[in-house]
mmCIF file of C-alpha atoms in Angstrom:
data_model
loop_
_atom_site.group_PDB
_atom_site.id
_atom_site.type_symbol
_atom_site.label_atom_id
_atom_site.label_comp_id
_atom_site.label_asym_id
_atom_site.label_seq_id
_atom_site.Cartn_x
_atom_site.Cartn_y
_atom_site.Cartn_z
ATOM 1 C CA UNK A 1340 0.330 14.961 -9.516
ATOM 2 C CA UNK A 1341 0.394 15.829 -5.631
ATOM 3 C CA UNK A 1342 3.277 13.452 -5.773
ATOM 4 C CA UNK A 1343 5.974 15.219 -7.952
ATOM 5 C CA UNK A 1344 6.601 18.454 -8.703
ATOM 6 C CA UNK A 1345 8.411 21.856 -7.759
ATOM 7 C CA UNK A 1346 7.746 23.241 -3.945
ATOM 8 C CA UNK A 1347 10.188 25.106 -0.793
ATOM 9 C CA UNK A 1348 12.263 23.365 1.599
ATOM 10 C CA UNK A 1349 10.792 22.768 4.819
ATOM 11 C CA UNK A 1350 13.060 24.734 7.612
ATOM 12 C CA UNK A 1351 14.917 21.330 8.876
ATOM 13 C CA UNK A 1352 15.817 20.373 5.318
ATOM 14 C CA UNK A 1353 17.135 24.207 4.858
ATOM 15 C CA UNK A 1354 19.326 23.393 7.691
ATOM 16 C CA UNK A 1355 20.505 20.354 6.583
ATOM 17 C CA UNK A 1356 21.116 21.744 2.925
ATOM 18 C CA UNK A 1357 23.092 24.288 4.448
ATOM 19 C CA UNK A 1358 25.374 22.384 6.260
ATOM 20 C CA UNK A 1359 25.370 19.732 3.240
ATOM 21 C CA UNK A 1360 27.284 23.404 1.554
ATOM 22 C CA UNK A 1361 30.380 22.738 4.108
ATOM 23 C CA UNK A 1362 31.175 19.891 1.951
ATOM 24 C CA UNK A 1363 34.102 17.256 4.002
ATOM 25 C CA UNK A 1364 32.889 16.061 7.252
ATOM 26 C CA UNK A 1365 29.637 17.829 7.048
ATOM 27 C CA UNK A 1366 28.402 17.070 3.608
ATOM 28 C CA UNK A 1367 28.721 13.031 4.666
ATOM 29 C CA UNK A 1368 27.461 13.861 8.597
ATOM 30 C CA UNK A 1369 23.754 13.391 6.846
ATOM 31 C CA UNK A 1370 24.196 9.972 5.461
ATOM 32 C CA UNK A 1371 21.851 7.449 7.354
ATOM 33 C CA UNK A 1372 23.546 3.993 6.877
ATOM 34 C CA UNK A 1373 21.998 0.395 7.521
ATOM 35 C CA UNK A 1374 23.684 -2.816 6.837
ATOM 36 C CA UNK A 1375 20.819 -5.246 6.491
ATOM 37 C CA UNK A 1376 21.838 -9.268 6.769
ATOM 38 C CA UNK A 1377 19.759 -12.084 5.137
ATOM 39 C CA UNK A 1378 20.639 -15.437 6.063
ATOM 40 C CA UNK A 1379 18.906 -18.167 4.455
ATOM 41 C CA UNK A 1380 16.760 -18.116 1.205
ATOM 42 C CA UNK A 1381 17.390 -14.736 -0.630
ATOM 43 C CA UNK A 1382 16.051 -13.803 -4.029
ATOM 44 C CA UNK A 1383 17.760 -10.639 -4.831
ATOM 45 C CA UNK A 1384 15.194 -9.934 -8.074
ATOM 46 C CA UNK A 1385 12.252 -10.371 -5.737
ATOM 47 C CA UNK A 1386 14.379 -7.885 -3.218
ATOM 48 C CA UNK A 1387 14.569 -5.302 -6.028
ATOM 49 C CA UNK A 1388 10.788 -5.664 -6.971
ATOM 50 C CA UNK A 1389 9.971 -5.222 -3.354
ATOM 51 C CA UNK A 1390 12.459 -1.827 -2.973
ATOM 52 C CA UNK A 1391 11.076 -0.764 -6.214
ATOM 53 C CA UNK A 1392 7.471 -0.581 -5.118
ATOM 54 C CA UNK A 1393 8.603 0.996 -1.689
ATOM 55 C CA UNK A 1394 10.275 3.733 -3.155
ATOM 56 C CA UNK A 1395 7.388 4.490 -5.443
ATOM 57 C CA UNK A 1396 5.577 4.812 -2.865
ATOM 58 C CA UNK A 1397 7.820 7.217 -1.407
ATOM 59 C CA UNK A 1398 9.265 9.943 -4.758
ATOM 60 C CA UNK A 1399 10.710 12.091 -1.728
ATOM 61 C CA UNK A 1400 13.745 9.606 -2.232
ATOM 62 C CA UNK A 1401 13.914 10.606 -5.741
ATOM 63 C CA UNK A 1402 14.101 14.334 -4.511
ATOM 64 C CA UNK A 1403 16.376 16.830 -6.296
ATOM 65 C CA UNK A 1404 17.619 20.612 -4.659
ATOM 66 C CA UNK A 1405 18.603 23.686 -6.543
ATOM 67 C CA UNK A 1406 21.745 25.112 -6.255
ATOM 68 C CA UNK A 1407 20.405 27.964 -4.328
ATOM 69 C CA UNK A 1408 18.570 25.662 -1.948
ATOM 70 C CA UNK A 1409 15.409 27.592 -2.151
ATOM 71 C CA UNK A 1410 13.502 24.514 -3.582
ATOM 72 C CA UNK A 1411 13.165 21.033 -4.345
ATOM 73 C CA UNK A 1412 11.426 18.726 -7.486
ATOM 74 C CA UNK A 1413 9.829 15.596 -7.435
ATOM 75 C CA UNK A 1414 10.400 13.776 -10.959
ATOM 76 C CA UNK A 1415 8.117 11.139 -11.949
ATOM 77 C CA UNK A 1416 9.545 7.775 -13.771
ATOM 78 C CA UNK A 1417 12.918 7.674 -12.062
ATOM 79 C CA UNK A 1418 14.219 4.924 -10.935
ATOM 80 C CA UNK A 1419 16.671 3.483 -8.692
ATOM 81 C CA UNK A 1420 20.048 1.400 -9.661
ATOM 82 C CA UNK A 1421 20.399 -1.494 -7.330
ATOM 83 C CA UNK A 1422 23.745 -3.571 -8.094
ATOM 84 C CA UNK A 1423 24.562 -6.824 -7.089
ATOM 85 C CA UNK A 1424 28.143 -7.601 -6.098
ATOM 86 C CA UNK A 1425 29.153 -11.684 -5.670
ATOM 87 C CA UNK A 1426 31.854 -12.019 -3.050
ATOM 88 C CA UNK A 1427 30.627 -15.481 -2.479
ATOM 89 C CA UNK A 1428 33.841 -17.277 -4.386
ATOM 90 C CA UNK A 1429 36.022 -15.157 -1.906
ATOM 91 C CA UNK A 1430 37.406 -16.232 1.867
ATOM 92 C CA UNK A 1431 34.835 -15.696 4.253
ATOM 93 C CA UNK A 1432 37.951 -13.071 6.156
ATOM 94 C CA UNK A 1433 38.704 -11.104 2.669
ATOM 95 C CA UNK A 1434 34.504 -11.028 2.594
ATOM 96 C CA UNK A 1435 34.521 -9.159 5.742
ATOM 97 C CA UNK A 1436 37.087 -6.988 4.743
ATOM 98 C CA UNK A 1437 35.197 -6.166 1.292
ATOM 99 C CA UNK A 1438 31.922 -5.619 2.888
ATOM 100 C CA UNK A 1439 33.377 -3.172 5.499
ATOM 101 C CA UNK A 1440 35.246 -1.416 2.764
ATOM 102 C CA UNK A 1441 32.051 -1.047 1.356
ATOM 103 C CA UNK A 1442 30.226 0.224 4.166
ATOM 104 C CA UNK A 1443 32.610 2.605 4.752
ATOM 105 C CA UNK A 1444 32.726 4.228 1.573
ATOM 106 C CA UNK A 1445 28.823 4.427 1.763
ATOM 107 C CA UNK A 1446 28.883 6.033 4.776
ATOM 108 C CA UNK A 1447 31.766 8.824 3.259
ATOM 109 C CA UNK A 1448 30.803 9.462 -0.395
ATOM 110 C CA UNK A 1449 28.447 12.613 0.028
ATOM 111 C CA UNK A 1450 25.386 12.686 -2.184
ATOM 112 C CA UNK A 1451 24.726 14.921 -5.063
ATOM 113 C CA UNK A 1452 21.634 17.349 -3.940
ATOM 114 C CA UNK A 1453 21.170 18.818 -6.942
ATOM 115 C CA UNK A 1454 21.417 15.348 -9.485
ATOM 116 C CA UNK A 1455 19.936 13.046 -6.925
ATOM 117 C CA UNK A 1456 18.568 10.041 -5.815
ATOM 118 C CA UNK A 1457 19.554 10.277 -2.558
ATOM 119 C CA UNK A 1458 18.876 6.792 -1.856
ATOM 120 C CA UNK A 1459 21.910 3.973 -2.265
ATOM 121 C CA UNK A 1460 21.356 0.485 -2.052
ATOM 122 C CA UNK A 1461 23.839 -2.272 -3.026
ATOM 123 C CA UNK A 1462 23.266 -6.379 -3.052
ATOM 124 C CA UNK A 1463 26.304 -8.325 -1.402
ATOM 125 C CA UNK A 1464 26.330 -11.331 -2.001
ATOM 126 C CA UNK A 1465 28.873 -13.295 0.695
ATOM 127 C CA UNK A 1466 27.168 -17.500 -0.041
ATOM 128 C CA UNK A 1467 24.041 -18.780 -1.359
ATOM 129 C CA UNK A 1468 22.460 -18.217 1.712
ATOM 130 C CA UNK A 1469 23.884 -14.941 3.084
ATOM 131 C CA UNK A 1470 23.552 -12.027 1.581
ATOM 132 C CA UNK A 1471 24.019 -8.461 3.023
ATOM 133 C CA UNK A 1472 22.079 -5.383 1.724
ATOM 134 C CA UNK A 1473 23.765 -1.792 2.260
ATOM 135 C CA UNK A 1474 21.122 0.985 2.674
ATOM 136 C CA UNK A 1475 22.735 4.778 2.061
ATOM 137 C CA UNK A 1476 19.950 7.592 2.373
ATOM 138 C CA UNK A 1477 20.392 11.253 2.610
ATOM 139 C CA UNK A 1478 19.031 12.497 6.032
ATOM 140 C CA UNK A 1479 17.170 15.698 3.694
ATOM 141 C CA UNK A 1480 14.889 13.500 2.534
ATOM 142 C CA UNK A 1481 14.730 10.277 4.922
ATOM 143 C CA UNK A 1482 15.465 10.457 9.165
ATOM 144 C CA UNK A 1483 16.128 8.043 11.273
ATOM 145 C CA UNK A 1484 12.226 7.563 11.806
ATOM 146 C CA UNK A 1485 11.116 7.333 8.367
ATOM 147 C CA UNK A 1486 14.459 4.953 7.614
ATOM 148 C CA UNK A 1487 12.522 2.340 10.005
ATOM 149 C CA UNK A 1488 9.334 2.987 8.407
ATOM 150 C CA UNK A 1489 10.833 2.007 4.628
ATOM 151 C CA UNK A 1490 12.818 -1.291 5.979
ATOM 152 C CA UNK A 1491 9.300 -2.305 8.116
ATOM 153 C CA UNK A 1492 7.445 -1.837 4.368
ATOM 154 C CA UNK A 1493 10.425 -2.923 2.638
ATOM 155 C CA UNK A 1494 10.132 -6.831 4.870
ATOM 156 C CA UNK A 1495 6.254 -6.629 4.123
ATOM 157 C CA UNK A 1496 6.378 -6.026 0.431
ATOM 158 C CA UNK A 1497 9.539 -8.415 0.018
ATOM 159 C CA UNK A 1498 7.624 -11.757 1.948
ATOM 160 C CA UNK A 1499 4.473 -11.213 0.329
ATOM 161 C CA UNK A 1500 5.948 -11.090 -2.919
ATOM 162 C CA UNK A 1501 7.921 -14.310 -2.114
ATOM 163 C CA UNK A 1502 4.985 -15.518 -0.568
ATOM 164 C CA UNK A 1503 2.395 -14.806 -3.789
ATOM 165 C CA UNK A 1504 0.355 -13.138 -1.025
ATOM 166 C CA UNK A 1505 -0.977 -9.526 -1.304
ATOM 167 C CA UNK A 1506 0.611 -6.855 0.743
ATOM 168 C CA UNK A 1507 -1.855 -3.696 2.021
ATOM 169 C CA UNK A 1508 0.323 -0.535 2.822
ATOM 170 C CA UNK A 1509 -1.635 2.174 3.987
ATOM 171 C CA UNK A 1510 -1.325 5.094 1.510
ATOM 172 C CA UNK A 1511 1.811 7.281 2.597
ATOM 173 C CA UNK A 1512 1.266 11.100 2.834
ATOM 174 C CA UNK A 1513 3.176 12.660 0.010
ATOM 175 C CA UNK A 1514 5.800 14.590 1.318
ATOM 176 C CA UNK A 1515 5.091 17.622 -0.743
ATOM 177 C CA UNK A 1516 2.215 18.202 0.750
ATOM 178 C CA UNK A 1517 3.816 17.499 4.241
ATOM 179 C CA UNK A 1518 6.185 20.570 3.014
ATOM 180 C CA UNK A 1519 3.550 22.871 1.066
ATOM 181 C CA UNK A 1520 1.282 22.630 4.563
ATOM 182 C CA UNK A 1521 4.330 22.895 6.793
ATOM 183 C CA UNK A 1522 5.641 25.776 4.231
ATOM 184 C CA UNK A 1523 1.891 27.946 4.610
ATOM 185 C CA UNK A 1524 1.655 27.605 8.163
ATOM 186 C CA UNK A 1525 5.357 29.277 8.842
ATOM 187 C CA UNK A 1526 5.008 32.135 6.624
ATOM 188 C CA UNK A 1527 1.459 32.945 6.583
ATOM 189 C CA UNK A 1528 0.253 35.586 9.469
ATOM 190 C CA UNK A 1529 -0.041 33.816 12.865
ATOM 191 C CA UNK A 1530 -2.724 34.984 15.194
ATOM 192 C CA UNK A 1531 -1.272 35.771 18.770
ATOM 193 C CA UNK A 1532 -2.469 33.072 21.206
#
């Protein structure tokens, strides 16, 4: 499928890889981090469903790097552990702490580029109507731009599926063949302009 399979590093993800090498400081420098808050009704099994069919949509999350950093694979059938932790029987202070504690060690546990995913996502639970969802994605395979992109389809998908409505995504371009075309344009012959 276009979707999965073996192809090269675009030249940004090369850099990042390589600085992911330094390990300390750098290797954690890549994490993008969101703390998303839900107040009111929250149905953290709908939630899932909704983060499950986003990230099919997008297998670049499910991305994997040799150890020489000279490629990348796209599995099919992976898929993502979300867990659910209930603070909700603690004080609301001792919450705060937790969930910072928590954020924290998001933002500072480097990912594994060769095991993968390089997506993170953990339910918090704080009442019955306030939960806070921690979103931990390596910048190789998710920027700042695309981030927003996955939390816009992530809100659509989630209140149409709480809704019963139908949701219409346009189809995403697979990022392989973002790389592959990115990948034949840099090392085939350029004309002089």
């Amino acid at each position: 499928s276009q979707h999965t399979g073996t192809f090269p590093l675009t030249e940004s993800q090369r850099e990042i890889w390589l600085a992911a090498q330094m390990g300390g400081e750098a290797a954690v420098a890549y994490n993008e981090s969101l703390r998303l808050e839900f107040r009111g009704p929250f149905d953290a099994e709908v939630f899932r469903t909704a983060l499950h069919r986003v990230v099919e949509r997008h297998p670049i999350l499910f991305a994997t790097f040799s150890p020489d950093g000279q490629s990348q694979t796209i599995a099919a059938g992976r898929a993502l552990d979300i867990p659910e932790i209930d603070f909700s029987s603690k004080p609301e202070r001792e919450q705060r702490e937790l969930v910072a504690a928590i954020v924290d060690k998001e933002v500072s546990t480097p990912f594994d580029l060769t095991a993968g995913p390089l997506l993170r996502v953990k339910i918090l639970q704080l009442s019955r109507e306030y939960f806070v969802v921690t979103w931990t994605a390596h910048h190789i395979v998710c920027d700042g731009w695309s981030t927003g992109l996955l939390i816009n389809e992530l809100a659509s998908v989630y209140s149409a599926l709480s809704s019963g409505t139908d949701v219409h995504l346009e189809e995403p371009l697979p990022f392989r063949e973002y790389a592959m075309e990115i990948y034949a344009n840099s090392s085939g012959a350029r004309e002089a302009i």
